Amino acid sequence: MKKFLLLGSILLMGYLAKAQHTFALGDSTFLLDGKPFQMISGEMHYQRIPRECWRDRLKMAKAMGLNTVATYVFWNLHEPTQGHYDFSGNNDVATFIKMAKEEGLWVILRPSPYGCAEWEFGGYPYWLQNLPGLQVRSMEPQYIAAYNKYIHAIGKQVAAMQINHGGNIIMTQIENEYGSYVIQMANEKSAYAANTTYLDENRKLFISAGFDGLLYTCDPGSDVEKGHLPGLLPAVNGIDDPAKVKAIVRASHNDKGPYYIAEWYPAWFDSWGQPHHTVPSEKFEQRLERVLTAGISINMYMFHGGTTRGYMNGANYSGNHDYAPEVSSYDYDAPLDEAGNATPKFMKFREIISRHLPAGTTLPPVPAAKPAAALPTVTFTRSSDLFSQLPAPVKSVDPLTFEKLDQAYGFVLYRTTIDGGRKASLQLKELRDYAIIFINGKRSAVLDRRLSQDSTGIDLPNGKVTLDILVENLGRINFGNYLLENNKGITHAVLLDGKPVHNWLQYKLPFADMPVAKNNSAASESPAVKTAVFTLEKTADTYLDMSGWGKGVVWVNGHHLGRYWKIGPQQTLYVPAAWLKPGKNTIAVLELLTPGKNTLTSLDHPVLDKLQ
């Protein structure tokens, strides 16, 4: 009996050692260890920040006065292909959360399978569209089964890091702005209504995956009624009038609080071809003061945006031919800029927050801005015609989408042979999203979904003609009722004078990894892969100046930096010093429109506001 009592005591002591804090809902405030607690949080997505810079960014959060950080968890990064999970490198969410704890920060986790966030497909993996009949954000069995496996994989990584298990995750969000989705679907499809069964299934899935702490939902103020699940805290997005926030929450939460603004927007994101968004801090200072004075908890979206690298930018679309893909920079005009340096907005917000911290709290000093420098001019020593290094093709009668080709992102070259000796009208039905058309290797036209372009006249020389159509996925829609109309490539048919064109070769060009120019072919009109080696004596943050180039993608030392496009507003690509090294560095560019370009310069500052 003594042995059992001793074992029981050891287990109890172990539990008490782990469960160091409690976090609960009070009638008007959150309760940390039974005492009122006001969350002053900032959003930052670990996936958008180089892993080498995570701690630096967390220290900056602490220096502005934040006590909490919030982050999305994007399904498509963690399960890029069905059943294969990745929690390494920049996907190591557990290490990010642990690091936040070491820096004295609580975490709000947002692993909802749908996130929006100007992220490709709102965070959904592309392969969901290959399951016939699957419907996201519904009780459709295939979706629930895939969702269940995903959330359990996340739970294995981080559920034990909740505050009730001794960790620093104080709340976890299920779903995301579901009320907005319900309202949009109702506008398009009158039979659609809020599905509390689906929201409750979310709750059950999270609990079964180990998320047994506080769960919440969040919606824009006017959509909370449709998007919250009774019994969970309804948080509010986009409203900062204290009286309105309290009224909205009380109406859905048994006339009680606490009150949490889950997304408070100090600025906004950018889309290709549209003006850069900036909002001076003066427009927010009184509003932040008012919210904090009222004791309302707040999460700044974004505190630090970072960069949407790779092909992971999303797009907006309302069905009115207004497809708008987002740029790679997620600077967001946030308090902490893309490179992690404090802005004037940061300093103003820090000043306001400092007046609302517990008595005796002293903020750490603000770290100095990291050095930035222009690198020596890079001259590309190898340049390969893209069409000279194609992989083996996939044959089909009609053109296949990216999804049917089992390709998530990047580019596909569609090739066929047609009879020439005429002028004709070429139409790509439901082009998604950007196509460069070549006739016998010479560029003939460009079609851009943003501009509602799907047709062009072409002049075909005599004889048999090779028709090439290089299609780029510019980003799947991340918000609204078009989430399941997100196939990419040539999604319907190619028509020549109204008649379908058949017998296609499809060359898959995902360019997921840094490419190599396999030969040194002469400049031509086709896209080019360019590579070079440059030498540095010391490293610093830098910004590649792509304003003189056309359109494409850049890699440095194997890291995919994102897209560039001369139309702007983004003209530079941020290269963190952590990804450079003294000595030799390698760079690769895939240039679509100006293959003769062979030199690249850089700046010591970003250019995010220049339309061309």
PDB file of N, CA and C in Angstrom, residues 75-86 91 125-127 408-409:
ATOM      1  N   TRP A  75      -2.705  23.880 -43.224  1.00  0.00           N
ATOM      2  CA  TRP A  75      -2.815  22.457 -43.550  1.00  0.00           C
ATOM      3  C   TRP A  75      -1.960  22.107 -44.764  1.00  0.00           C
ATOM      4  N   ASN A  76      -1.963  22.952 -45.809  1.00  0.00           N
ATOM      5  CA  ASN A  76      -1.283  22.569 -47.054  1.00  0.00           C
ATOM      6  C   ASN A  76       0.233  22.510 -46.921  1.00  0.00           C
ATOM      7  N   LEU A  77       0.805  23.150 -45.909  1.00  0.00           N
ATOM      8  CA  LEU A  77       2.243  22.999 -45.673  1.00  0.00           C
ATOM      9  C   LEU A  77       2.546  21.741 -44.866  1.00  0.00           C
ATOM     10  N   HIS A  78       1.636  21.407 -43.967  1.00  0.00           N
ATOM     11  CA  HIS A  78       1.904  20.270 -43.078  1.00  0.00           C
ATOM     12  C   HIS A  78       1.495  18.925 -43.682  1.00  0.00           C
ATOM     13  N   GLU A  79       0.583  18.930 -44.659  1.00  0.00           N
ATOM     14  CA  GLU A  79       0.230  17.701 -45.368  1.00  0.00           C
ATOM     15  C   GLU A  79       0.206  18.003 -46.867  1.00  0.00           C
ATOM     16  N   PRO A  80       1.380  18.253 -47.454  1.00  0.00           N
ATOM     17  CA  PRO A  80       1.436  18.691 -48.862  1.00  0.00           C
ATOM     18  C   PRO A  80       0.889  17.656 -49.829  1.00  0.00           C
ATOM     19  N   THR A  81       1.067  16.377 -49.527  1.00  0.00           N
ATOM     20  CA  THR A  81       0.413  15.308 -50.273  1.00  0.00           C
ATOM     21  C   THR A  81      -0.316  14.439 -49.268  1.00  0.00           C
ATOM     22  N   GLN A  82      -1.393  13.840 -49.705  1.00  0.00           N
ATOM     23  CA  GLN A  82      -2.277  13.151 -48.771  1.00  0.00           C
ATOM     24  C   GLN A  82      -1.543  12.061 -47.994  1.00  0.00           C
ATOM     25  N   GLY A  83      -1.617  12.174 -46.669  1.00  0.00           N
ATOM     26  CA  GLY A  83      -1.034  11.172 -45.797  1.00  0.00           C
ATOM     27  C   GLY A  83       0.434  11.358 -45.484  1.00  0.00           C
ATOM     28  N   HIS A  84       1.068  12.371 -46.060  1.00  0.00           N
ATOM     29  CA  HIS A  84       2.491  12.630 -45.811  1.00  0.00           C
ATOM     30  C   HIS A  84       2.622  13.970 -45.094  1.00  0.00           C
ATOM     31  N   TYR A  85       3.111  13.936 -43.861  1.00  0.00           N
ATOM     32  CA  TYR A  85       3.146  15.122 -43.003  1.00  0.00           C
ATOM     33  C   TYR A  85       4.564  15.665 -42.880  1.00  0.00           C
ATOM     34  N   ASP A  86       4.639  16.984 -42.717  1.00  0.00           N
ATOM     35  CA  ASP A  86       5.937  17.657 -42.630  1.00  0.00           C
ATOM     36  C   ASP A  86       5.903  18.652 -41.472  1.00  0.00           C
ATOM     37  N   ASN A  91       8.299  24.400 -40.849  1.00  0.00           N
ATOM     38  CA  ASN A  91       7.014  23.824 -40.466  1.00  0.00           C
ATOM     39  C   ASN A  91       7.010  23.288 -39.037  1.00  0.00           C
ATOM     40  N   PRO A 125      -5.041  21.932 -48.576  1.00  0.00           N
ATOM     41  CA  PRO A 125      -4.142  21.305 -49.550  1.00  0.00           C
ATOM     42  C   PRO A 125      -4.860  21.102 -50.878  1.00  0.00           C
ATOM     43  N   TYR A 126      -4.126  21.293 -51.965  1.00  0.00           N
ATOM     44  CA  TYR A 126      -4.721  21.226 -53.310  1.00  0.00           C
ATOM     45  C   TYR A 126      -5.387  19.887 -53.584  1.00  0.00           C
ATOM     46  N   TRP A 127      -4.846  18.811 -52.984  1.00  0.00           N
ATOM     47  CA  TRP A 127      -5.296  17.464 -53.334  1.00  0.00           C
ATOM     48  C   TRP A 127      -6.715  17.168 -52.870  1.00  0.00           C
ATOM     49  N   ALA A 408       0.772  20.531 -57.552  1.00  0.00           N
ATOM     50  CA  ALA A 408       0.155  21.521 -56.668  1.00  0.00           C
ATOM     51  C   ALA A 408       0.302  22.942 -57.194  1.00  0.00           C
ATOM     52  N   TYR A 409       1.536  23.338 -57.514  1.00  0.00           N
ATOM     53  CA  TYR A 409       1.833  24.746 -57.783  1.00  0.00           C
ATOM     54  C   TYR A 409       2.775  24.856 -58.976  1.00  0.00           C
TER      55      TYR A 409
END
